[in-house]
């Protein structure tokens, strides 16, 4: 799956190198799945593409709309729905000037941008990478990062590692580590997130609890070794405190969502209805998609994947960590009528995600492009994230006797670029927002029938939310493996 992607990405990188535009300026992008949806009647001309083009790239020629017209219609529609203007993020990128090289940009572009989106919204030269507010036409400059002819041997973590004395009993003294235990826990949140597994004997494991217990063990250990540790939450409640599940305003989040869907097929198709004015706006007002993103069903996504993850990203950013670990456990496929049951086949493996592999509709907001540019032009963070993830996956597989998940045997690994056994680039909602050295770890498959048996024993106790919770010696082994890998990495990264 990932190999052809890399090949395409390599070509994309090469096109970028020679400054070629690899798309026609009046192309727009569509979602292949969306062709059969009921929007197609709105834009018959838009479906006039050859199967070859579709195979090559999921894009089609818009019905005579030039890119600037697409841009101005998009802005008009966003204004119609009261979507607020995005802030200017230029200053956020100032510290990245002169860190990345042209060679580095080309190498990283193929991993961050396998769909070759960079050329749509940015120009890159050996001197700089610059983004624009308007796609394709690229007449309105936005953000800018200067490149360097040479890579400086620098980065906060490298500076830290250089000062560590061998045999120091507190080798992490001065190191800042952020831990984010994935999800929430407890009955109410487990029902909402769906992140729990029950076997037929009545044993239940909550991923949120496993994540939190693992992270609390790690916090204790890292602190003992001298590190300053931030944990995004020490209870099973969400990190977001200003908004609750009940009072979350769907309309506010729908505006954010609408901006992020401006590159989607349905949105681009509707733009063809008419120039800015009542006809265009009413087509959007009546569209199924606009109604959908404003519907009650979206509360789940808006609270769990937006509000709460944004809150996590914010506390981590304010902490300025040298290293961030995001702790999760994965699941394998279950029987159709038993979605919270044990996996139907034995598969147990570790993997870690680093930022990257943005797909075609994931750069529609200015914030997305700011984040993308940040990942592209911070070579130390990237290099460190990959090296840390490799160490972690190696350590987990060695200590726990599980394999490395490279996406062949597990599901849901589309949209990834494989960076080696068990290390994958993927544009996950949280890791796209985090800068600096980080690893998004999927420690094990906790619904694997054999693994589940190892995780259920009540070997130890831990107080969470003033309640006694239990954990197994298997969980201690996971913490051991993560601790060893992190310490080894933090003290030797050069
Ligand atoms: Zn998870």
Coordinates of C-alpha atoms and ligand atoms in Angstrom, one line a residue:
X1 CA 0.0 0.0 0.0
X2 CA 2.6 2.5 1.0
X3 CA 5.2 1.7 -1.6
X4 CA 3.5 3.2 -4.6
X5 CA 2.7 6.2 -2.5
X6 CA 6.4 6.7 -1.7
X7 CA 7.2 6.3 -5.4
X8 CA 4.6 9.0 -6.3
X9 CA 5.9 11.1 -3.5
X10 CA 9.4 10.8 -4.8
X11 CA 8.3 12.0 -8.2
X12 CA 6.5 14.8 -6.4
X13 CA 9.7 15.7 -4.7
X14 CA 11.5 15.7 -8.0
X15 CA 8.9 17.9 -9.6
X16 CA 9.3 20.3 -6.7
X17 CA 13.0 20.2 -7.2
X18 CA 12.7 21.5 -10.7
X19 CA 10.1 24.0 -9.8
X20 CA 7.5 22.3 -12.0
X21 CA 3.8 22.6 -11.5
X22 CA 2.4 19.1 -11.6
X23 CA -1.2 20.1 -12.1
X24 CA -3.2 22.3 -14.3
X25 CA -4.1 25.6 -12.7
X26 CA -7.8 25.0 -13.1
X27 CA -7.7 21.6 -11.5
X28 CA -9.6 21.0 -8.4
X29 CA -9.5 18.0 -6.2
X30 CA -12.3 15.5 -5.6
X31 CA -12.9 12.6 -3.2
X32 CA -13.2 9.5 -5.3
X33 CA -15.9 8.1 -3.0
X34 CA -18.0 11.3 -3.5
X35 CA -18.5 10.8 -7.2
X36 CA -21.4 8.6 -6.6
X37 CA -23.1 10.8 -4.0
X38 CA -26.0 13.0 -4.8
X39 CA -24.0 16.1 -5.4
X40 CA -23.1 14.9 -8.9
X41 CA -26.2 16.4 -10.5
X42 CA -25.0 19.8 -9.5
X43 CA -21.9 19.7 -11.6
X44 CA -22.2 17.5 -14.6
X45 CA -19.3 19.2 -16.3
X46 CA -17.1 18.5 -13.3
X47 CA -17.4 14.8 -13.9
X48 CA -15.9 15.1 -17.3
X49 CA -12.6 13.5 -16.6
X50 CA -10.9 10.4 -18.0
X51 CA -10.3 7.3 -15.9
X52 CA -6.6 7.8 -16.5
X53 CA -6.7 11.1 -14.7
X54 CA -8.7 9.6 -11.9
X55 CA -6.2 6.8 -11.5
X56 CA -3.2 9.2 -11.5
X57 CA -4.6 11.8 -9.2
X58 CA -8.0 12.2 -7.5
X59 CA -8.6 15.5 -9.2
X60 CA -10.8 16.8 -12.0
X61 CA -11.1 19.9 -14.1
X62 CA -13.6 22.4 -12.7
X63 CA -16.2 23.8 -15.0
X64 CA -14.4 26.8 -16.2
X65 CA -13.8 28.4 -12.9
X66 CA -10.3 29.8 -12.5
X67 CA -8.5 29.4 -9.2
X68 CA -9.0 33.0 -8.2
X69 CA -12.7 32.7 -8.8
X70 CA -12.8 29.5 -6.7
X71 CA -10.9 31.4 -4.0
X72 CA -13.3 34.4 -4.0
X73 CA -16.4 32.1 -4.0
X74 CA -14.9 30.1 -1.1
X75 CA -14.3 33.2 0.9
X76 CA -17.8 34.5 0.2
X77 CA -19.4 31.2 1.3
X78 CA -17.3 31.2 4.5
X79 CA -18.4 34.7 5.2
X80 CA -22.0 33.8 4.6
X81 CA -21.8 31.2 7.3
X82 CA -19.9 33.6 9.7
X83 CA -16.7 31.5 9.7
X84 CA -14.2 33.8 11.4
X85 CA -11.0 34.8 9.6
X86 CA -8.0 32.9 10.6
X87 CA -5.2 34.6 12.5
X88 CA -1.9 35.5 10.9
X89 CA 0.5 32.8 12.0
X90 CA 3.6 34.2 10.3
X91 CA 5.3 35.1 13.6
X92 CA 4.9 31.5 14.8
X93 CA 7.3 30.4 12.2
X94 CA 10.0 33.0 12.8
X95 CA 12.1 30.7 14.9
X96 CA 12.3 28.2 12.0
X97 CA 14.2 30.5 9.6
X98 CA 17.5 29.1 8.6
X99 CA 17.1 25.7 10.2
X100 CA 16.1 23.5 7.3
X101 CA 18.0 23.0 4.0
X102 CA 16.7 22.7 0.5
X103 CA 17.8 19.1 0.4
X104 CA 16.0 18.5 3.7
X105 CA 12.8 20.1 2.3
X106 CA 12.9 17.8 -0.7
X107 CA 13.5 14.7 1.3
X108 CA 10.8 15.5 3.9
X109 CA 8.3 16.7 1.3
X110 CA 7.9 13.2 0.0
X111 CA 6.9 11.9 3.5
X112 CA 4.9 14.9 4.7
X113 CA 3.2 15.4 1.4
X114 CA 2.8 12.1 -0.6
X115 CA -0.2 13.6 -2.5
X116 CA 1.9 16.5 -3.7
X117 CA -0.1 19.3 -2.2
X118 CA 2.8 21.6 -1.5
X119 CA 2.9 22.8 -5.1
X120 CA -0.8 23.8 -4.8
X121 CA -0.4 26.2 -2.0
X122 CA 3.3 27.0 -1.8
X123 CA 6.4 27.7 -3.7
X124 CA 9.7 26.3 -2.7
X125 CA 13.2 27.4 -3.8
X126 CA 16.6 26.7 -2.4
X127 CA 16.2 30.0 -0.5
X128 CA 12.8 29.6 1.1
X129 CA 9.4 27.9 1.3
X130 CA 6.4 30.4 1.0
X131 CA 2.7 29.7 1.3
X132 CA -0.2 31.6 -0.2
X133 CA -3.7 32.3 0.9
X134 CA -5.1 31.4 -2.5
X135 CA -4.4 27.9 -3.8
X136 CA -3.1 27.3 -7.3
X137 CA -3.2 31.0 -8.3
X138 CA -0.8 31.8 -5.5
X139 CA -1.1 35.6 -5.8
X140 CA -1.6 36.4 -2.1
X141 CA 1.5 35.7 0.0
X142 CA 1.0 34.3 3.5
X143 CA 3.7 32.5 5.4
X144 CA 7.4 32.2 4.7
X145 CA 10.3 30.3 6.1
X146 CA 13.9 30.9 5.0
X147 CA 16.1 27.9 4.2
X148 CA 19.8 27.5 5.0
X149 CA 22.5 26.3 2.7
X150 CA 23.9 24.0 5.5
X151 CA 22.3 22.1 8.4
X152 CA 23.5 23.4 11.7
X153 CA 24.2 20.7 14.2
X154 CA 21.6 22.0 16.6
X155 CA 18.3 21.5 18.3
X156 CA 17.3 21.6 22.0
X157 CA 17.4 17.9 22.5
X158 CA 20.8 17.5 20.9
X159 CA 22.1 20.2 23.2
X160 CA 20.6 18.4 26.1
X161 CA 22.1 15.0 25.2
X162 CA 25.5 16.5 24.7
X163 CA 25.6 17.6 28.4
X164 CA 24.6 14.2 29.9
X165 CA 27.3 12.6 31.9
X166 CA 27.6 8.8 31.6
X167 CA 26.7 7.0 34.9
X168 CA 24.8 10.0 36.2
X169 CA 22.1 8.6 38.5
X170 CA 19.7 11.3 37.4
X171 CA 20.5 11.4 33.7
X172 CA 17.3 13.2 32.7
X173 CA 18.0 16.2 35.0
X174 CA 16.9 19.3 33.1
X175 CA 14.9 17.3 30.5
X176 CA 11.2 18.2 30.0
X177 CA 9.0 15.4 29.0
X178 CA 5.3 15.7 28.2
X179 CA 3.0 12.7 28.4
X180 CA -0.4 12.5 26.9
X181 CA -2.4 9.5 27.9
X182 CA -4.9 8.9 25.1
X183 CA -8.7 9.2 25.5
X184 CA -10.7 9.4 28.8
X185 CA -12.0 6.6 31.0
X186 CA -14.8 5.6 33.3
X187 CA -18.2 4.2 32.2
X188 CA -19.6 7.4 30.7
X189 CA -16.5 8.3 28.7
X190 CA -15.9 4.7 27.7
X191 CA -19.4 4.6 26.2
X192 CA -18.8 7.9 24.4
X193 CA -15.3 7.1 23.0
X194 CA -16.0 3.4 22.5
X195 CA -12.5 2.6 23.6
X196 CA -13.1 -0.5 25.7
X197 CA -13.0 -4.3 25.3
X198 CA -15.1 -6.9 27.1
X199 CA -14.5 -10.6 26.9
X200 CA -17.2 -13.2 27.3
X201 CA -16.3 -13.8 30.9
X202 CA -17.1 -10.3 31.9
X203 CA -13.6 -8.9 32.0
X204 CA -13.3 -5.3 30.7
X205 CA -10.3 -3.3 29.8
X206 CA -10.6 0.4 29.1
X207 CA -8.0 1.9 26.8
X208 CA -8.2 5.2 28.6
X209 CA -7.4 3.5 31.9
X210 CA -4.5 1.5 30.3
X211 CA -3.1 4.7 28.8
X212 CA -3.4 6.7 32.0
X213 CA -1.9 4.0 34.2
X214 CA 1.0 3.5 31.8
X215 CA 1.6 7.3 31.7
X216 CA 1.4 7.7 35.5
X217 CA 4.0 4.9 35.9
X218 CA 6.2 6.6 33.4
X219 CA 5.8 10.0 35.1
X220 CA 7.0 8.6 38.4
X221 CA 10.0 6.9 36.7
X222 CA 11.1 9.9 34.6
X223 CA 10.8 12.2 37.6
X224 CA 13.0 9.8 39.6
X225 CA 15.6 10.2 36.9
X226 CA 15.5 13.9 37.1
X227 CA 13.1 15.0 34.4
X228 CA 10.4 17.6 34.7
X229 CA 7.2 15.8 33.6
X230 CA 3.9 17.2 32.3
X231 CA 1.0 14.8 32.1
X232 CA -1.9 16.2 30.2
X233 CA -4.4 14.6 32.7
X234 CA -4.1 12.6 35.9
X235 CA -7.7 11.7 36.1
X236 CA -10.1 10.0 33.7
X237 CA -11.8 13.2 32.7
X238 CA -11.2 15.2 29.5
X239 CA -8.4 17.7 29.4
X240 CA -10.8 20.3 28.0
X241 CA -12.2 22.1 31.0
X242 CA -13.9 25.2 29.5
X243 CA -16.3 23.3 27.4
X244 CA -18.3 20.3 28.5
X245 CA -19.8 17.5 26.5
X246 CA -23.2 18.9 27.2
X247 CA -22.6 22.6 26.6
X248 CA -20.4 22.3 23.5
X249 CA -21.8 24.7 20.9
X250 CA -22.0 22.6 17.7
X251 CA -22.5 25.7 15.5
X252 CA -19.1 27.1 16.6
X253 CA -17.2 23.9 15.7
X254 CA -19.2 23.5 12.5
X255 CA -17.7 26.7 11.2
X256 CA -14.2 25.3 11.8
X257 CA -15.2 22.1 10.1
X258 CA -16.7 24.0 7.2
X259 CA -13.4 25.7 6.5
X260 CA -11.6 22.4 6.6
X261 CA -14.0 20.9 4.0
X262 CA -13.5 23.7 1.5
X263 CA -11.3 21.4 -0.7
X264 CA -13.7 18.6 -0.5
X265 CA -15.7 17.5 -3.5
X266 CA -19.1 18.5 -2.2
X267 CA -17.9 22.0 -1.4
X268 CA -16.0 22.5 -4.7
X269 CA -19.0 21.2 -6.7
X270 CA -21.4 23.6 -5.0
X271 CA -19.1 26.5 -5.8
X272 CA -20.0 26.0 -9.4
X273 CA -23.7 26.8 -8.9
X274 CA -23.3 30.6 -9.2
X275 CA -21.1 33.6 -8.4
X276 CA -21.2 34.9 -4.8
X277 CA -24.9 35.8 -4.1
X278 CA -28.2 34.4 -3.0
X279 CA -28.2 31.5 -5.5
X280 CA -24.8 30.3 -4.3
X281 CA -25.6 30.8 -0.6
X282 CA -28.9 29.0 -0.8
X283 CA -27.3 26.0 -2.5
X284 CA -24.9 25.8 0.5
X285 CA -27.7 26.5 3.0
X286 CA -29.7 23.6 1.7
X287 CA -26.9 21.2 1.2
X288 CA -26.9 17.9 3.1
X289 CA -23.3 18.4 4.1
X290 CA -23.9 21.8 5.7
X291 CA -26.8 20.3 7.6
X292 CA -24.7 17.3 8.6
X293 CA -21.8 19.3 10.0
X294 CA -24.3 21.3 12.1
X295 CA -26.1 18.2 13.4
X296 CA -26.2 16.8 16.9
X297 CA -24.3 13.7 15.6
X298 CA -21.2 15.8 15.3
X299 CA -20.9 16.4 19.1
X300 CA -18.7 13.3 19.4
X301 CA -16.2 14.5 16.8
X302 CA -16.3 18.1 18.0
X303 CA -15.7 17.3 21.6
X304 CA -13.4 14.3 21.4
X305 CA -11.4 15.0 18.3
X306 CA -11.4 18.8 18.4
X307 CA -12.0 20.5 21.7
X308 CA -10.2 17.9 23.8
X309 CA -7.3 17.4 21.5
X310 CA -6.9 21.1 21.0
X311 CA -6.7 21.4 24.8
X312 CA -4.1 18.7 25.0
X313 CA -2.0 20.3 22.3
X314 CA -2.2 23.7 24.1
X315 CA -1.0 22.5 27.4
X316 CA 1.8 20.5 25.8
X317 CA 2.9 23.5 23.7
X318 CA 2.9 25.8 26.8
X319 CA 5.2 23.3 28.6
X320 CA 7.9 23.5 25.9
X321 CA 8.9 19.8 26.2
X322 CA 12.1 18.3 24.8
X323 CA 10.1 15.1 24.2
X324 CA 6.4 14.3 23.9
X325 CA 5.0 10.8 24.3
X326 CA 1.4 10.1 23.3
X327 CA 0.3 6.8 24.8
X328 CA -2.3 4.5 23.2
X329 CA -3.1 0.8 22.8
X330 CA -4.5 -0.5 19.6
X331 CA -7.2 -3.1 18.7
X332 CA -7.4 -5.7 16.0
X333 CA -10.5 -6.5 14.0
X334 CA -13.5 -7.9 15.9
X335 CA -16.5 -10.0 14.9
X336 CA -19.2 -7.8 13.2
X337 CA -21.7 -8.0 16.0
X338 CA -19.1 -7.9 18.8
X339 CA -17.3 -4.5 18.2
X340 CA -16.1 -4.4 21.8
X341 CA -15.0 -8.1 21.8
X342 CA -11.7 -9.8 21.5
X343 CA -9.9 -9.7 18.1
X344 CA -11.0 -12.5 15.8
X345 CA -7.3 -13.3 15.0
X346 CA -4.1 -13.3 16.9
X347 CA -2.1 -10.2 16.1
X348 CA -0.1 -8.3 18.7
X349 CA 2.3 -5.6 17.7
X350 CA 3.8 -2.2 18.5
X351 CA 4.0 0.8 16.3
X352 CA 4.7 4.6 16.6
X353 CA 3.5 7.5 14.5
X354 CA 5.4 10.6 13.6
X355 CA 3.8 13.6 11.9
X356 CA 3.4 13.4 8.1
X357 CA 1.5 11.9 5.2
X358 CA -0.9 14.8 4.8
X359 CA -3.5 13.8 2.3
X360 CA -5.1 16.0 -0.4
X361 CA -7.8 17.7 1.7
X362 CA -5.8 18.2 4.8
X363 CA -4.3 21.6 4.0
X364 CA -7.4 23.6 3.6
X365 CA -7.0 25.9 6.6
X366 CA -4.2 28.4 7.3
X367 CA -3.6 26.6 10.6
X368 CA -3.1 23.3 8.8
X369 CA -0.6 25.0 6.5
X370 CA 1.2 26.6 9.4
X371 CA 1.5 23.2 11.1
X372 CA 2.7 21.6 7.9
X373 CA 5.3 24.2 7.3
X374 CA 6.5 23.8 10.8
X375 CA 7.0 20.1 10.4
X376 CA 8.7 20.6 7.0
X377 CA 11.2 23.2 8.2
X378 CA 12.2 21.8 11.6
X379 CA 14.7 19.0 10.8
X380 CA 15.8 18.3 14.3
X381 CA 12.2 17.7 15.5
X382 CA 11.6 15.4 12.6
X383 CA 14.9 13.5 12.9
X384 CA 14.4 13.2 16.6
X385 CA 10.8 12.0 16.3
X386 CA 11.8 9.2 13.9
X387 CA 14.8 8.2 16.0
X388 CA 12.8 8.2 19.2
X389 CA 10.0 6.2 17.6
X390 CA 12.4 3.6 16.2
X391 CA 13.9 3.2 19.7
X392 CA 10.5 2.8 21.3
X393 CA 9.2 0.3 18.8
X394 CA 12.4 -1.7 19.1
X395 CA 12.2 -1.7 22.9
X396 CA 8.5 -2.7 23.0
X397 CA 9.0 -5.5 20.6
X398 CA 12.1 -6.8 22.4
X399 CA 10.7 -6.6 25.9
X400 CA 7.2 -7.7 25.2
X401 CA 7.8 -10.3 22.5
X402 CA 5.4 -8.7 20.0
X403 CA 6.0 -7.9 16.4
X404 CA 6.4 -4.5 14.7
X405 CA 3.2 -3.3 13.1
X406 CA 4.0 -2.2 9.6
X407 CA 0.4 -2.1 8.4
X408 CA 0.3 -5.3 6.5
X409 CA -1.6 -7.3 9.1
X410 CA -3.6 -4.6 10.9
X411 CA -6.4 -2.5 9.6
X412 CA -6.8 1.3 9.3
X413 CA -3.3 2.0 8.1
X414 CA -4.2 3.9 5.0
X415 CA -3.0 7.4 4.7
X416 CA 0.4 6.4 6.1
X417 CA 4.0 6.5 4.8
X418 CA 6.0 3.6 6.2
X419 CA 9.3 4.7 7.6
X420 CA 10.6 1.3 8.5
X421 CA 9.2 -1.6 10.6
X422 CA 6.6 -0.2 13.0
X423 CA 7.4 3.5 12.4
X424 CA 4.8 5.3 10.3
X425 CA 4.1 8.9 9.3
X426 CA 0.5 9.8 9.6
X427 CA -1.4 13.1 9.9
X428 CA -3.2 12.3 13.1
X429 CA -5.2 15.1 14.7
X430 CA -2.9 15.5 17.7
X431 CA 0.5 15.0 16.2
X432 CA -0.1 17.5 13.5
X433 CA -0.5 20.1 16.2
X434 CA 2.6 19.2 18.1
X435 CA 6.1 20.4 17.3
X436 CA 9.3 19.2 18.7
X437 CA 10.4 15.6 19.2
X438 CA 7.4 13.4 19.6
X439 CA 6.2 9.8 19.3
X440 CA 2.6 8.7 19.1
X441 CA 2.9 5.2 20.5
X442 CA 0.4 2.3 20.0
X443 CA 2.0 0.0 22.6
X444 CA 0.2 -3.2 22.0
X445 CA -3.1 -4.7 20.6
X446 CA -5.0 -4.9 23.8
X447 CA -7.9 -6.9 22.3
X448 CA -5.6 -9.6 21.1
X449 CA -6.9 -12.7 22.9
X450 CA -3.5 -13.6 24.3
X451 CA -2.6 -10.0 25.2
X452 CA -5.9 -9.4 26.9
X453 CA -5.3 -12.3 29.2
X454 CA -1.9 -10.8 30.2
X455 CA -3.5 -7.4 30.9
X456 CA -6.5 -8.3 33.0
X457 CA -4.7 -9.7 36.2
X458 CA -5.0 -7.4 39.3
X459 CA -1.3 -7.6 40.2
X460 CA -1.0 -4.0 41.5
X461 CA -3.1 -1.1 42.6
X462 CA -3.0 2.6 41.7
X463 CA -5.2 5.5 42.9
X464 CA -7.0 7.4 40.1
X465 CA -9.7 9.9 40.9
X466 CA -9.4 8.8 44.6
X467 CA -10.4 5.3 43.5
X468 CA -8.4 2.1 43.6
X469 CA -7.6 0.8 40.1
X470 CA -5.8 -2.4 39.3
X471 CA -3.1 -3.1 36.7
X472 CA -1.1 -6.1 35.6
X473 CA 2.6 -6.9 35.6
X474 CA 2.2 -6.8 31.8
X475 CA 1.6 -3.0 32.1
X476 CA 4.7 -2.7 34.1
X477 CA 6.6 -4.4 31.3
X478 CA 5.2 -1.8 28.9
X479 CA 6.3 1.0 31.2
X480 CA 9.8 -0.6 31.5
X481 CA 10.1 -0.8 27.7
X482 CA 9.0 2.8 27.2
X483 CA 11.2 4.1 30.0
X484 CA 14.4 2.3 28.7
X485 CA 13.8 3.5 25.1
X486 CA 13.2 7.1 26.2
X487 CA 16.2 7.4 28.5
X488 CA 18.5 5.8 26.0
X489 CA 17.3 8.1 23.3
X490 CA 17.3 11.3 25.4
X491 CA 20.9 10.7 26.6
X492 CA 22.4 9.6 23.3
X493 CA 20.7 11.6 20.5
X494 CA 23.4 13.5 18.7
Ligands
LIG1 ZN1 -6.3 5.1 21.4

